[in-house]
Every structure is written in C-alpha cells, then in structure tokens.
PDB file of C-alpha atoms in Angstrom:
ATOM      1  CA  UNK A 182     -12.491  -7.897  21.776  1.00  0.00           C
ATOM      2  CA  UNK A 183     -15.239  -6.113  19.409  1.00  0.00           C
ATOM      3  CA  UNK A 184     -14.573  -2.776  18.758  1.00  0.00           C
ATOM      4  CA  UNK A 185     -17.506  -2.111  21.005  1.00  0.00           C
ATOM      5  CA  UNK A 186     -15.997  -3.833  24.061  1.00  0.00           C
ATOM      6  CA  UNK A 187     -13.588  -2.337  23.817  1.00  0.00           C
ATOM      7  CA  UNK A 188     -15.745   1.197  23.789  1.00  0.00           C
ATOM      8  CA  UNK A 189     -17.259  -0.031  26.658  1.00  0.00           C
ATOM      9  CA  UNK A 190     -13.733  -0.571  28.486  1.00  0.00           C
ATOM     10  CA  UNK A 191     -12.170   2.911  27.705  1.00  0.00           C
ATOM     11  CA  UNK A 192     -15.978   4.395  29.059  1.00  0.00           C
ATOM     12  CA  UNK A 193     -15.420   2.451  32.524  1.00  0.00           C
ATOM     13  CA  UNK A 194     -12.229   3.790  33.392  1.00  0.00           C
ATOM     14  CA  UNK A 195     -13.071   7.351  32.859  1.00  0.00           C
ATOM     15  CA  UNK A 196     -14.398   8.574  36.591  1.00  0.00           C
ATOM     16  CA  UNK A 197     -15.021  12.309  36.919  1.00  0.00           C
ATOM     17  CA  UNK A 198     -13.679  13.699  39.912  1.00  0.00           C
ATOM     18  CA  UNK A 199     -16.985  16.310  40.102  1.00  0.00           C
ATOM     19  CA  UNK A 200     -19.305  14.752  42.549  1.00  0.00           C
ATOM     20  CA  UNK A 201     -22.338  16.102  40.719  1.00  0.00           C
ATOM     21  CA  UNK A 202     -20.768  13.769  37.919  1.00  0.00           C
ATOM     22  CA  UNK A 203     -19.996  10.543  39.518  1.00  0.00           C
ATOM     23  CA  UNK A 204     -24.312  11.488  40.926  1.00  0.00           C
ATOM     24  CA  UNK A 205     -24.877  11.843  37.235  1.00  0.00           C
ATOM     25  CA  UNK A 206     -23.692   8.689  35.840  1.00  0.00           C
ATOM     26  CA  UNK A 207     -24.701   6.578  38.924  1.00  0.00           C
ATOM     27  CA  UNK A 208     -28.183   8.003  38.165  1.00  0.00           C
ATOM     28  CA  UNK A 209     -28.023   6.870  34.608  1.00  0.00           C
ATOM     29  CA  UNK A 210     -26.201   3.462  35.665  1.00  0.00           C
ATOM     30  CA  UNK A 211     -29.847   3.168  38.341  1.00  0.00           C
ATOM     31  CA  UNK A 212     -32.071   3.686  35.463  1.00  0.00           C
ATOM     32  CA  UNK A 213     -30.559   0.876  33.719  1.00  0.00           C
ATOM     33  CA  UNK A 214     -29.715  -1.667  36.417  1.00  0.00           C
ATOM     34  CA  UNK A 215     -31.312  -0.313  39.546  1.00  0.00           C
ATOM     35  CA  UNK A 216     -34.090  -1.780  40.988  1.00  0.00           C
ATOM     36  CA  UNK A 217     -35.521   0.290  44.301  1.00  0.00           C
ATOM     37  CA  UNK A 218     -37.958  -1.145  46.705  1.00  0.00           C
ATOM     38  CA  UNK A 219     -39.774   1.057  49.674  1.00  0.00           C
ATOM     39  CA  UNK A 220     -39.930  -0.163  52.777  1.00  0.00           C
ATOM     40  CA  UNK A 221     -41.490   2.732  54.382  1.00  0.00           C
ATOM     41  CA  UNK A 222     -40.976   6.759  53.855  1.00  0.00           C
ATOM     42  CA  UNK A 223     -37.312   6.620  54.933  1.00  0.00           C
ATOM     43  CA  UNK A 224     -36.217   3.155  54.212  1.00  0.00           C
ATOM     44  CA  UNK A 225     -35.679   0.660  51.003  1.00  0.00           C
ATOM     45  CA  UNK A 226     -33.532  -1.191  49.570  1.00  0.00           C
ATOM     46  CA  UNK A 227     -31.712  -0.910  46.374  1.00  0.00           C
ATOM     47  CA  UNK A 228     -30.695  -3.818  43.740  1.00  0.00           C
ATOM     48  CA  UNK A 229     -28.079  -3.481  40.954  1.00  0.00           C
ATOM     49  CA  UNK A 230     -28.566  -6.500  38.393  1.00  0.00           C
ATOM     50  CA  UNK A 231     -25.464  -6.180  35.720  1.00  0.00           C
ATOM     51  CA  UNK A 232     -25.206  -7.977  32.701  1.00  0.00           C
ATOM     52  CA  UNK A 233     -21.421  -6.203  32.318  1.00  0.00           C
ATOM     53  CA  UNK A 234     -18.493  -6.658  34.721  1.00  0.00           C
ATOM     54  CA  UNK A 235     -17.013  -3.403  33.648  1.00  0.00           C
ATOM     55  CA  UNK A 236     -19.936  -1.179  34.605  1.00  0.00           C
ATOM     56  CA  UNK A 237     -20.287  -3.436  37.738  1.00  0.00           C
ATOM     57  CA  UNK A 238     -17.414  -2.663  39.118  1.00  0.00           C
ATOM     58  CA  UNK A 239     -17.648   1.354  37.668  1.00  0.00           C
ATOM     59  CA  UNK A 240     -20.844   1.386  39.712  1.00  0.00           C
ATOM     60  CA  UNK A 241     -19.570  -0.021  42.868  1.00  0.00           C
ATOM     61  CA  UNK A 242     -16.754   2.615  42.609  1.00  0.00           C
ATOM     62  CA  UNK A 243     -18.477   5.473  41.869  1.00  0.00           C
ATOM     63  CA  UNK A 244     -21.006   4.595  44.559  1.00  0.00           C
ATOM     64  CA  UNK A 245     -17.720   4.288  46.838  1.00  0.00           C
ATOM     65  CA  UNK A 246     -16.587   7.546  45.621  1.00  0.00           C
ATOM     66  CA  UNK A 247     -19.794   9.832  45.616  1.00  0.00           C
ATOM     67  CA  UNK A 248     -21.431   8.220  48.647  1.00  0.00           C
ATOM     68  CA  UNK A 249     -18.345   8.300  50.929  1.00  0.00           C
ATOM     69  CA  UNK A 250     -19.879  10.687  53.769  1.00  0.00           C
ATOM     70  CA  UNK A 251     -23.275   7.905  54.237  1.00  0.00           C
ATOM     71  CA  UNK A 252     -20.558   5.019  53.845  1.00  0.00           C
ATOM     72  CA  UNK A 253     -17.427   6.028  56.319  1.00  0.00           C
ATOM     73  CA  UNK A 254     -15.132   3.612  56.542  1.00  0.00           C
ATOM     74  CA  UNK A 255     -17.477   0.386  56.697  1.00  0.00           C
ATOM     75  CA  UNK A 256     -18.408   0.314  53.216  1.00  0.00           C
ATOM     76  CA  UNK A 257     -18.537  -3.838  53.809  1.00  0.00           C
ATOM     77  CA  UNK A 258     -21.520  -3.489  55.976  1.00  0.00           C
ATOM     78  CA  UNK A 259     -23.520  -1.417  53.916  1.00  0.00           C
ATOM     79  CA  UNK A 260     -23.159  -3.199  50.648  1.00  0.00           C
ATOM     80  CA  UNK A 261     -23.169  -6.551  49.208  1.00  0.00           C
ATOM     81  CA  UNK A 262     -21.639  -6.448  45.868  1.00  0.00           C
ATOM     82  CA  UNK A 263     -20.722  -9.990  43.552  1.00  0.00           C
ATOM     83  CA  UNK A 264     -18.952  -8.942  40.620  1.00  0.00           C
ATOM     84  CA  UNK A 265     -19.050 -12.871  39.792  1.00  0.00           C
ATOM     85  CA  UNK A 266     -22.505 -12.604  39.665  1.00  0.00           C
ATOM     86  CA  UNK A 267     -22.904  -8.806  38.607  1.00  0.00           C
ATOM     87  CA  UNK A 268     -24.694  -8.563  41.155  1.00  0.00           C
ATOM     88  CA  UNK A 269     -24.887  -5.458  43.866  1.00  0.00           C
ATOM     89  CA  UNK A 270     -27.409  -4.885  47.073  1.00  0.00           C
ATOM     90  CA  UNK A 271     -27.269  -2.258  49.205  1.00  0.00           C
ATOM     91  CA  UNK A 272     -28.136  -3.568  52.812  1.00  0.00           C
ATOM     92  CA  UNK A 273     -28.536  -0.889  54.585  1.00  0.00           C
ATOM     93  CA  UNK A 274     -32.250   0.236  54.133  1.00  0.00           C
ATOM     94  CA  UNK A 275     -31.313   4.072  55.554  1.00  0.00           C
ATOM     95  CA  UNK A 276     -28.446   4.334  53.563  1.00  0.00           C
ATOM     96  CA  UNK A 277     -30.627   2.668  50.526  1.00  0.00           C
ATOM     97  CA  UNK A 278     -33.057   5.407  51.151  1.00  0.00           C
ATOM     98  CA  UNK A 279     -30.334   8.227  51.192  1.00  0.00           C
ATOM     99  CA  UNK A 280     -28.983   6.824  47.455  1.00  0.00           C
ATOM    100  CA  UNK A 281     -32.365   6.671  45.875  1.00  0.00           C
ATOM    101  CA  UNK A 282     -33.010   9.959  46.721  1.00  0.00           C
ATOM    102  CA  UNK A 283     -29.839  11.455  45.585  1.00  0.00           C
ATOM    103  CA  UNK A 284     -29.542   9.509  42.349  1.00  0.00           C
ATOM    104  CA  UNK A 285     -33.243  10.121  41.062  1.00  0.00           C
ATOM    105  CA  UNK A 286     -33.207  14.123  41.950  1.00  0.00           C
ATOM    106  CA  UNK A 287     -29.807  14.665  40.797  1.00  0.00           C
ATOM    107  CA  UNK A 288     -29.808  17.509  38.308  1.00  0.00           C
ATOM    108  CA  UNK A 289     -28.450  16.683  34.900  1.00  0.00           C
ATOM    109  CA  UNK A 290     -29.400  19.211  32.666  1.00  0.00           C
ATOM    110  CA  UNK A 291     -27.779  22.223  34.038  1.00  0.00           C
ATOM    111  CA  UNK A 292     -24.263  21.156  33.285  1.00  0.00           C
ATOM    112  CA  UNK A 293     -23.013  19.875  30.224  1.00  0.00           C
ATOM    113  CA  UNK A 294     -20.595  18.003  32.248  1.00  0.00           C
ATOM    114  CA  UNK A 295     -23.319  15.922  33.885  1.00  0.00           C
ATOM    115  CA  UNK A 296     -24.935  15.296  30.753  1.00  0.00           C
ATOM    116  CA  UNK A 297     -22.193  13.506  29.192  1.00  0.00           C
ATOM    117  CA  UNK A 298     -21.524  11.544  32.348  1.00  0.00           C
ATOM    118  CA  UNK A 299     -24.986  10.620  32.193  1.00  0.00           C
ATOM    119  CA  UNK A 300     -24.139   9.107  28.526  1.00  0.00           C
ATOM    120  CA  UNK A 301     -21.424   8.089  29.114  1.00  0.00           C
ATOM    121  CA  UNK A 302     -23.395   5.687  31.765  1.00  0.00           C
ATOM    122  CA  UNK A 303     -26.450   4.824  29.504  1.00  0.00           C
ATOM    123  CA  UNK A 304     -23.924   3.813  27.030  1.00  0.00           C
ATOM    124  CA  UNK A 305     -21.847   1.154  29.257  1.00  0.00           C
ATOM    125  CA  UNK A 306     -25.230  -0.008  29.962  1.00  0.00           C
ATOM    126  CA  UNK A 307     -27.308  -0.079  26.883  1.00  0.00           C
ATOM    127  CA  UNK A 308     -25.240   0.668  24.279  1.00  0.00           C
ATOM    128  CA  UNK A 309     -23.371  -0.980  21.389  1.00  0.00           C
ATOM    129  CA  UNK A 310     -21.517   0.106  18.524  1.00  0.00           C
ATOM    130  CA  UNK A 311     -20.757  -2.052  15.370  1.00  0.00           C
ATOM    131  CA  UNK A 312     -17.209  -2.802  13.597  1.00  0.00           C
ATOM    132  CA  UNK A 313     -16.784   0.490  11.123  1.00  0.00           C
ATOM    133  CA  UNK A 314     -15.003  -0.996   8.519  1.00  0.00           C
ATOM    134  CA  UNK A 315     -18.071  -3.168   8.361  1.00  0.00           C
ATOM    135  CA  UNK A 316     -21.043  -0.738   8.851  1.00  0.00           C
ATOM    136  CA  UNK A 317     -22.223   2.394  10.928  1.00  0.00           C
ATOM    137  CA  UNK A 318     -24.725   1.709  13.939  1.00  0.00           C
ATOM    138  CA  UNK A 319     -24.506   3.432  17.106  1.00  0.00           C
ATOM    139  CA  UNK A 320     -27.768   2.692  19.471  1.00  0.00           C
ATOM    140  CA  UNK A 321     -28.857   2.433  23.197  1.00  0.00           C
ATOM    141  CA  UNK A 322     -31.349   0.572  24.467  1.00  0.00           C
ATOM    142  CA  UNK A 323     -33.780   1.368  26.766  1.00  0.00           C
ATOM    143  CA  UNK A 324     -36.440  -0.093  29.063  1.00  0.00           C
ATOM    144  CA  UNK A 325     -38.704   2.574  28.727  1.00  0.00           C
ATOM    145  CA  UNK A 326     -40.125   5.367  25.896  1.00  0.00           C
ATOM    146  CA  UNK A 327     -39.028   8.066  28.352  1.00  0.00           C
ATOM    147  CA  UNK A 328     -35.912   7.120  29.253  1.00  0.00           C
ATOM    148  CA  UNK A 329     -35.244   6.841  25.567  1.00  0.00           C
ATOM    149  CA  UNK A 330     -36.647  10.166  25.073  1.00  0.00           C
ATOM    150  CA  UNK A 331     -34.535  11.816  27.375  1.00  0.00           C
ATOM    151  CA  UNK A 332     -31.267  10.319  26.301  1.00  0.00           C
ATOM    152  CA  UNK A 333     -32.437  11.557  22.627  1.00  0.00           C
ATOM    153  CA  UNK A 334     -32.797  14.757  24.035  1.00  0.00           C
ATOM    154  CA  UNK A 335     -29.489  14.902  26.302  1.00  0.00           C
ATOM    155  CA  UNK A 336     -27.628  13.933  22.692  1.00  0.00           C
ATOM    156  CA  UNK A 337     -29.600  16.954  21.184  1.00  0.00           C
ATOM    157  CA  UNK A 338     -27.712  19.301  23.415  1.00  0.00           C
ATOM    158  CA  UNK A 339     -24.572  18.628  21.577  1.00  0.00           C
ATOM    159  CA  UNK A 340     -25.944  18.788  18.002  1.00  0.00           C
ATOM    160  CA  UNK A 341     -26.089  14.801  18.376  1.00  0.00           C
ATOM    161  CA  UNK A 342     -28.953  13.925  16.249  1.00  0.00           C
ATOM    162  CA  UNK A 343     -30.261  10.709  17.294  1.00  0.00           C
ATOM    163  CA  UNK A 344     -33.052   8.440  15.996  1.00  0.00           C
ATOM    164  CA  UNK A 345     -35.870   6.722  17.970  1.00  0.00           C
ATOM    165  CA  UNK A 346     -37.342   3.428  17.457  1.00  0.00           C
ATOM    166  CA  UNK A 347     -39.446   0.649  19.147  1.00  0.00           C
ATOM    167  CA  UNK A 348     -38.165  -2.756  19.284  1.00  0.00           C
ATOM    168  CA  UNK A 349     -40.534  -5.296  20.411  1.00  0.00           C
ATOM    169  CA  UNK A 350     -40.698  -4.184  24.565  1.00  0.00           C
ATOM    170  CA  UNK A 351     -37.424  -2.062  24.522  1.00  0.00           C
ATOM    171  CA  UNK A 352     -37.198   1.288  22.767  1.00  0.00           C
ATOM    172  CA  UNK A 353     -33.811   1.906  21.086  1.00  0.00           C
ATOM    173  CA  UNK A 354     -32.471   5.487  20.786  1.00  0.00           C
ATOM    174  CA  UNK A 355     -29.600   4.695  17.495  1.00  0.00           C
ATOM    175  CA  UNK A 356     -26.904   6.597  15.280  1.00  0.00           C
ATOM    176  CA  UNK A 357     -26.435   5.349  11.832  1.00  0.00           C
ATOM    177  CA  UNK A 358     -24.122   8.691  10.102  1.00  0.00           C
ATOM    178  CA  UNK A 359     -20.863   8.256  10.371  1.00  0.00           C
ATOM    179  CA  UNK A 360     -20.080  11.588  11.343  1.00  0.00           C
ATOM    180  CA  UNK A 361     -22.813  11.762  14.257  1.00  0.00           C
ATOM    181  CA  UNK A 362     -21.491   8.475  15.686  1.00  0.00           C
ATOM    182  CA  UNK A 363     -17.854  10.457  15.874  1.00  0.00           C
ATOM    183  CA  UNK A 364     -19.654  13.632  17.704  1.00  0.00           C
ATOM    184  CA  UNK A 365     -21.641  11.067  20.082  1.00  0.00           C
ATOM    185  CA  UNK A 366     -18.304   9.296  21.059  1.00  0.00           C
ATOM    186  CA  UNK A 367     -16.944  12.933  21.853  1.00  0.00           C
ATOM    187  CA  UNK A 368     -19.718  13.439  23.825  1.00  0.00           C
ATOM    188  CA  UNK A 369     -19.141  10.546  25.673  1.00  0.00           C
ATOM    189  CA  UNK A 370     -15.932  10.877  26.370  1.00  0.00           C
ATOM    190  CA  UNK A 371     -14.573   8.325  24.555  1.00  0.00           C
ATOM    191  CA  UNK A 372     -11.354   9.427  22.670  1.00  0.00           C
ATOM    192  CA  UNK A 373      -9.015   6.330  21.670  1.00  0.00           C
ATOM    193  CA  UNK A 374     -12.093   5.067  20.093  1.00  0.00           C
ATOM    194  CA  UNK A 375     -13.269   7.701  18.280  1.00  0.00           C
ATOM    195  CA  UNK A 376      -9.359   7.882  16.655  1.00  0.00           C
ATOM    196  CA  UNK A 377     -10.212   4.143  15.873  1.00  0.00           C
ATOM    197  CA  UNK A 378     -13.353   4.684  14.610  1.00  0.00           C
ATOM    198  CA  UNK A 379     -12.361   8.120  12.417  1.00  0.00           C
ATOM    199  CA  UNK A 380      -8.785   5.795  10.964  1.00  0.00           C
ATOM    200  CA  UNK A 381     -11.637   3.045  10.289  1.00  0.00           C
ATOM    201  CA  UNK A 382     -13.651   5.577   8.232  1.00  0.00           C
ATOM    202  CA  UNK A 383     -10.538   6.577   5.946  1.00  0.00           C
ATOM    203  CA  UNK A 384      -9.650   3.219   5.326  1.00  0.00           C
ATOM    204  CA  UNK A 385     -13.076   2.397   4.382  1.00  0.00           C
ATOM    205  CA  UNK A 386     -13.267   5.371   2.071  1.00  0.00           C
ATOM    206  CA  UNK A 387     -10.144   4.422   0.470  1.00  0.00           C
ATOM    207  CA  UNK A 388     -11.105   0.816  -0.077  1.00  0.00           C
ATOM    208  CA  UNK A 389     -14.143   2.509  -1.501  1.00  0.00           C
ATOM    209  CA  UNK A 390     -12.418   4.377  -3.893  1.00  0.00           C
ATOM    210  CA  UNK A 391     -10.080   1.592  -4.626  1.00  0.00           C
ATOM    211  CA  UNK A 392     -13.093  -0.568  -5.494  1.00  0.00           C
ATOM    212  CA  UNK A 393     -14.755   2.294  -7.625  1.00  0.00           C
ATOM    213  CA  UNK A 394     -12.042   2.945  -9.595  1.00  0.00           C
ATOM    214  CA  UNK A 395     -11.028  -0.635 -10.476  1.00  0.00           C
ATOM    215  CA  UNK A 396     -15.022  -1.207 -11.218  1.00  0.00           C
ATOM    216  CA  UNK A 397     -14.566   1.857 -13.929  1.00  0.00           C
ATOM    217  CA  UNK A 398     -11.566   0.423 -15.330  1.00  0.00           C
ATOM    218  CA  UNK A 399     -12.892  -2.875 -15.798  1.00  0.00           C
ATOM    219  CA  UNK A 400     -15.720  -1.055 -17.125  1.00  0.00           C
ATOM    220  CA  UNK A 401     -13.458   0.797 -20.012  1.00  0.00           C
ATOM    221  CA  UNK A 402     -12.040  -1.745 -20.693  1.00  0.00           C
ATOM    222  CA  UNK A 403     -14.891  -4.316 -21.563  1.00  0.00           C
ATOM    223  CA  UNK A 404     -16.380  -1.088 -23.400  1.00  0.00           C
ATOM    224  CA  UNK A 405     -12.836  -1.189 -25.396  1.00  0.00           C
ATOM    225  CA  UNK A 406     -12.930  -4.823 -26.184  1.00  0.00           C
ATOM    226  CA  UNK A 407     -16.535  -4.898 -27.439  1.00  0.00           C
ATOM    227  CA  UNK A 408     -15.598  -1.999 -29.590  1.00  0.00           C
ATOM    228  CA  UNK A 409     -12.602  -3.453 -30.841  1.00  0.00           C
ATOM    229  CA  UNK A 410     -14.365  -6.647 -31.535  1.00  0.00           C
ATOM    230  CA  UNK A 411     -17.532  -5.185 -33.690  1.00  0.00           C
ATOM    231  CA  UNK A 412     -15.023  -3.036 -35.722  1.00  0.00           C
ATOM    232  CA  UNK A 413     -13.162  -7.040 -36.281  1.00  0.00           C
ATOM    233  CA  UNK A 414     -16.429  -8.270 -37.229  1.00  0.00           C
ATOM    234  CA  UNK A 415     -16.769  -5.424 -39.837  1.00  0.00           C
ATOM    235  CA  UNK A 416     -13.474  -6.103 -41.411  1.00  0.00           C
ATOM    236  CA  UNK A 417     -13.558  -9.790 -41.142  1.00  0.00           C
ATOM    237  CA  UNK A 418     -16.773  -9.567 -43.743  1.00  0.00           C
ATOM    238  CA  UNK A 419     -14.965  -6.752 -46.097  1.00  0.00           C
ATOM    239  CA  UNK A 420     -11.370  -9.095 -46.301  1.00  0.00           C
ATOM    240  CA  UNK A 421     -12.009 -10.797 -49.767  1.00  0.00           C
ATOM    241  CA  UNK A 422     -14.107  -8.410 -51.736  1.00  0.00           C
ATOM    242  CA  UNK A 423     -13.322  -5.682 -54.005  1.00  0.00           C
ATOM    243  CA  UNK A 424     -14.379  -2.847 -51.937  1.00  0.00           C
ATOM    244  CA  UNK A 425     -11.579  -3.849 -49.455  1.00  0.00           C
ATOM    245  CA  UNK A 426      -8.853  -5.042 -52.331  1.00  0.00           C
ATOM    246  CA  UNK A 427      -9.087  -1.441 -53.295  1.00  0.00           C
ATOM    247  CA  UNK A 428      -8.312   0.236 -50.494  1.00  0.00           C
ATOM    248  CA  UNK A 429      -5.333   1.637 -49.620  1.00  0.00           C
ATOM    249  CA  UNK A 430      -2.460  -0.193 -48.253  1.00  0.00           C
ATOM    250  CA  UNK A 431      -2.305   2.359 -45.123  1.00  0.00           C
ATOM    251  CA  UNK A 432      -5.909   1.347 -44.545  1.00  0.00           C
ATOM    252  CA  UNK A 433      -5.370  -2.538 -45.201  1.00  0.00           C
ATOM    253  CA  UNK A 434      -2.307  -2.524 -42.985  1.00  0.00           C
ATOM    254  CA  UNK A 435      -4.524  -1.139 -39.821  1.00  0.00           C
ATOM    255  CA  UNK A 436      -7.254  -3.727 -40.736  1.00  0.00           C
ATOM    256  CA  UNK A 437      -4.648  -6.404 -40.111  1.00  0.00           C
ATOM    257  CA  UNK A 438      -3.167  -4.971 -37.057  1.00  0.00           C
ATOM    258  CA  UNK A 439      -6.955  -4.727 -35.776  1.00  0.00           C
ATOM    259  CA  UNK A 440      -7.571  -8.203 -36.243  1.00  0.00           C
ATOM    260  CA  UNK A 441      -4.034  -9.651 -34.742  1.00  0.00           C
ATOM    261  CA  UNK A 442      -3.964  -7.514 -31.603  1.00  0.00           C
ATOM    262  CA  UNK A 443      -7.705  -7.067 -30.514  1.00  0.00           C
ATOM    263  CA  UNK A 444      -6.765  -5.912 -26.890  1.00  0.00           C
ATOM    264  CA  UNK A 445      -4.813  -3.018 -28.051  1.00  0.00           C
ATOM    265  CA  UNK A 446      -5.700   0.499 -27.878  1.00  0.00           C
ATOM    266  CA  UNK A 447      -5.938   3.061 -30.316  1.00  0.00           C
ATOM    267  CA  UNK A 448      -2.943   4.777 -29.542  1.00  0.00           C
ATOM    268  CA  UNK A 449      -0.886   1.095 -29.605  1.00  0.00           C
ATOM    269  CA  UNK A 450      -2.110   0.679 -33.172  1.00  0.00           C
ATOM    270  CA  UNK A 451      -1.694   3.765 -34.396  1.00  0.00           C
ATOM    271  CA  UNK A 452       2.444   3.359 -33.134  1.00  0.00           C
ATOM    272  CA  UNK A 453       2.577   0.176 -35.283  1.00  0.00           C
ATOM    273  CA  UNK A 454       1.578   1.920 -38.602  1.00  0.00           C
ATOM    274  CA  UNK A 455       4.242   3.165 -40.629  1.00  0.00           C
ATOM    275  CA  UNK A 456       4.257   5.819 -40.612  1.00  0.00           C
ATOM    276  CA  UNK A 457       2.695   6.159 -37.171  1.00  0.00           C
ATOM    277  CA  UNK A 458      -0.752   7.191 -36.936  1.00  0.00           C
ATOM    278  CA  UNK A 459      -2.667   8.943 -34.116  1.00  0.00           C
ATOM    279  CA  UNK A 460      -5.165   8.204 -31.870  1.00  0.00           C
ATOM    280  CA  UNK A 461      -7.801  10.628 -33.953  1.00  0.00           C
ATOM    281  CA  UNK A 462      -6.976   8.751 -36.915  1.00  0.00           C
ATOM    282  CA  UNK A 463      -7.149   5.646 -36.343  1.00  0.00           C
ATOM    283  CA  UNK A 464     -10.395   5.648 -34.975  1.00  0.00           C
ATOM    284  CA  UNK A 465     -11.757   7.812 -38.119  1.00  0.00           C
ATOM    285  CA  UNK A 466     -10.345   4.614 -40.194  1.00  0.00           C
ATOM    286  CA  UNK A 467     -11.846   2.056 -38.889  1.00  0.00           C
ATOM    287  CA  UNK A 468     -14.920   3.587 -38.457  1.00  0.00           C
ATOM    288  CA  UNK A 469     -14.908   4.024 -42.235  1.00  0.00           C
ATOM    289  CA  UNK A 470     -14.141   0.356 -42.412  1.00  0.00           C
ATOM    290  CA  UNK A 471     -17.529  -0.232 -40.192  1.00  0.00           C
ATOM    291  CA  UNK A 472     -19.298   1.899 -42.578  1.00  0.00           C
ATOM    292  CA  UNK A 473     -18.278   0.159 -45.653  1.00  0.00           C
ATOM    293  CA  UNK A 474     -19.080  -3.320 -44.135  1.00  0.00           C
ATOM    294  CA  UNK A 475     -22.506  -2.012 -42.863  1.00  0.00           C
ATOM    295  CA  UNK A 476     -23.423  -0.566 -46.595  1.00  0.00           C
ATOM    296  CA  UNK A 477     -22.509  -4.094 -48.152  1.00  0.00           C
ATOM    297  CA  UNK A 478     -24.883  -5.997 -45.490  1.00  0.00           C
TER     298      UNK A 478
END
C-alpha cells in the first residue's frame, strides 16, 4: 500500500471512547459523505456515499457507538449499510432526524480533543499524503470554500499552518513543509506514520548530503584535472627550448612527473621528488613554469 493508505488505515482504527468525539468525527465524516434530505420538521433521511471501505466501516461503527441510546438493540432495522458498495442509508426517518441534528450542532471548537477527531475524519475522507522520500504534500479536499476554511482554521489551533487553494470545483486545504506535515499527523493522531514519515525525512537528508558531497568532489576534482592539464600545456611548449634546458634539474624533474602522472595531486608529486617537496612548493614551481611559457607566447 502507499504510504498514504496506509495513513488512512492507522486513522480508521483509532475510535475515541469520548462521545463528544466519536459526534465530532461523525460530523466531519457527514460533511464529506453525508447527504441529508427533509421530509418534514422531524423527519429525513440520511445517505452516506463512500469512496473508502475503511472510513465506511469507521462510520458505521462510530454511528453504532455514539448513537446507541436512538439504536437499542435493532441497529438492522434502522440502517442499511453495503460496505461492498460503500454505501450507508439510514431508514429510519425519526432516527435520521435525531442524527442530523446531533452531528451538524455538535460543538467542536471547545475541546481540542474534538478538533482533532474532527481531522482526523476530514482526513480519512479527503485527504492524501505523498511518498516522503519522494516529495512533501499533505492536502484535503473539500466540497466547499467553508468547509475548507474551517478545517484551515481547526489546523491553526495547533500552530498547523495550512495553505488554501481552489482546484477547479473543489477547494483544497494542503501542507507542503516537512515539519508542518509531522505536527498535522500529531494532530491527527496518527503516530506509526509520523515515525515513518520523520525516518523518511533523515534518510532523505542523508541521501541529500550524500549526493552534495559527491557533486563537490567531482567538482574538485575536474577543477584539479583542468589545472593540472593547463600547467601540462605550459610545459609541453617550454620542453625543447633554452629557457627550459636551463633550468634546474629539481625543476625539470617535477615538469616530467607533471606530464606522466596528470591525475595526481600536489602533495603525490611533491613525495616523488627527491628530495621530497611540499604541497606549497610545488605549486609555486609550476606556476613559475606557466609563467615562463606564457612570457614566450
């Protein structure tokens, strides 16, 4: 499964044993997948349209578990629920009535408790969350501005600091720091994953690093050769005249090495003299023997 599946699966088996929660996350599960029609001021009838077996069957158990008193024992009468189809209908238009009314006056706001099952809810129903070692996107999507709105705002109460955008007729409240999407999975509740997603982060930073540093040596070391192979050039067009017959032997001998080990560094060729020379020195020779071969040109 995607590492967002498998968000999606730790989310559904967390159930709050608080009432006002298992309210709280119904009422965000209703915003997403409930449909409500009236049939008169104390009747209706409710549809739950899922496009996720998970939160399905989380709704049809939280409904069981907050709703108990209204259902009794003949929960089969009351509602129709197809987790084949994702679908779920409450029947019975009193008892329809009853849940609409609880679920959209439900306070959320008061408890910080509720807000995060509320979250928590919007998430197993609009939410995704790509691979980190690949990239950082956190978002929910909503059918309306307000809803989005609100879930922006519920995130605010934890220092979350979500972004808002519209996307085509859905409006899409989304995470893209790293460090945000870690507090938002906190927030919902969610802690295997955000272990996952935190160990995905330091392996991405080290892979990172990894990369940067072999990019700088590569770097060095193409600087190195193309140094090496200019100060060649020099001596290539000094061999031959008298300038370079009347140098000293020291001097001639490190001209040779330079030209029959081009890949070796400074220090290397300054062990090979005799008597060894350091890395100071060597460079100060040959850039004398660059200087002399520029003059002549």
């Amino acid at each position: 499964m995607s590492f967002s599946s498998n968000v999606k699966e730790e989310l559904s088996k967390k159930i709050n044993g608080a009432r006002h929660c298992q309210l709280a996350e119904l009422s965000s599960i209703y915003s997403f997948c409930g449909t409500f029609v009236q049939k008169n001021d104390k009747n209706g009838e409710i549809f739950f349209n899922f496009e996720n077996v998970l939160v399905a069957n989380k709704c049809f158990t939280l409904l069981k578990k907050a709703f108990t008193i209204y259902f009794g024992e003949d929960l089969a009468s009351s509602v129709l629920f197809d987790e084949n189809e994702l679908f779920l209908k409450v029947i019975n238009e009193e008892l329809a009535f009853k849940i609409h009314t609880a679920l959209t006056s439900t306070s959320i706001d008061e408890r910080s408790c509720c807000r995060r099952a509320y979250l928590r809810g919007a998430y197993l129903c609009g939410g995704s969350i790509t691979d980190p070692l690949k990239s950082y996107h956190m978002e929910i999507v909503c059918r309306d501005e307000a809803s989005a709105g609100y879930i922006k705002k519920l995130f605010a109460t934890f220092d979350v600091d979500a972004k808002l955008v519209e996307r085509g007729k859905y409006f899409v409240v989304y995470i893209k720091d790293s460090s945000t999407i870690v507090l938002a999975l906190n927030v919902c509740e969610a802690p295997v994953a955000l272990m996952e997603f935190e160990n995905a982060i330091i392996v991405k930073e080290m892979r990172n690093s990894i990369n940067r540093q072999n990019n700088c040596d590569v770097a060095n070391l193409n600087k190195t050769v193309s140094a090496a192979q200019s100060v060649i050039s020099d001596i290539q067009s000094l061999m031959g005249t008298a300038d370079y017959n009347n140098l000293p032997d020291s001097i001639k001998q490190l001209a040779e090495l330079r030209i029959e080990y081009p890949d070796s560094s400074l220090k290397e060729l300054g062990e090979m003299l005799t008597p060894p020379l350091g890395k100071s020195g060597v460079n100060h020779r040959l850039r004398k023997l660059s200087e002399m071969a520029r003059k002549r040109s």
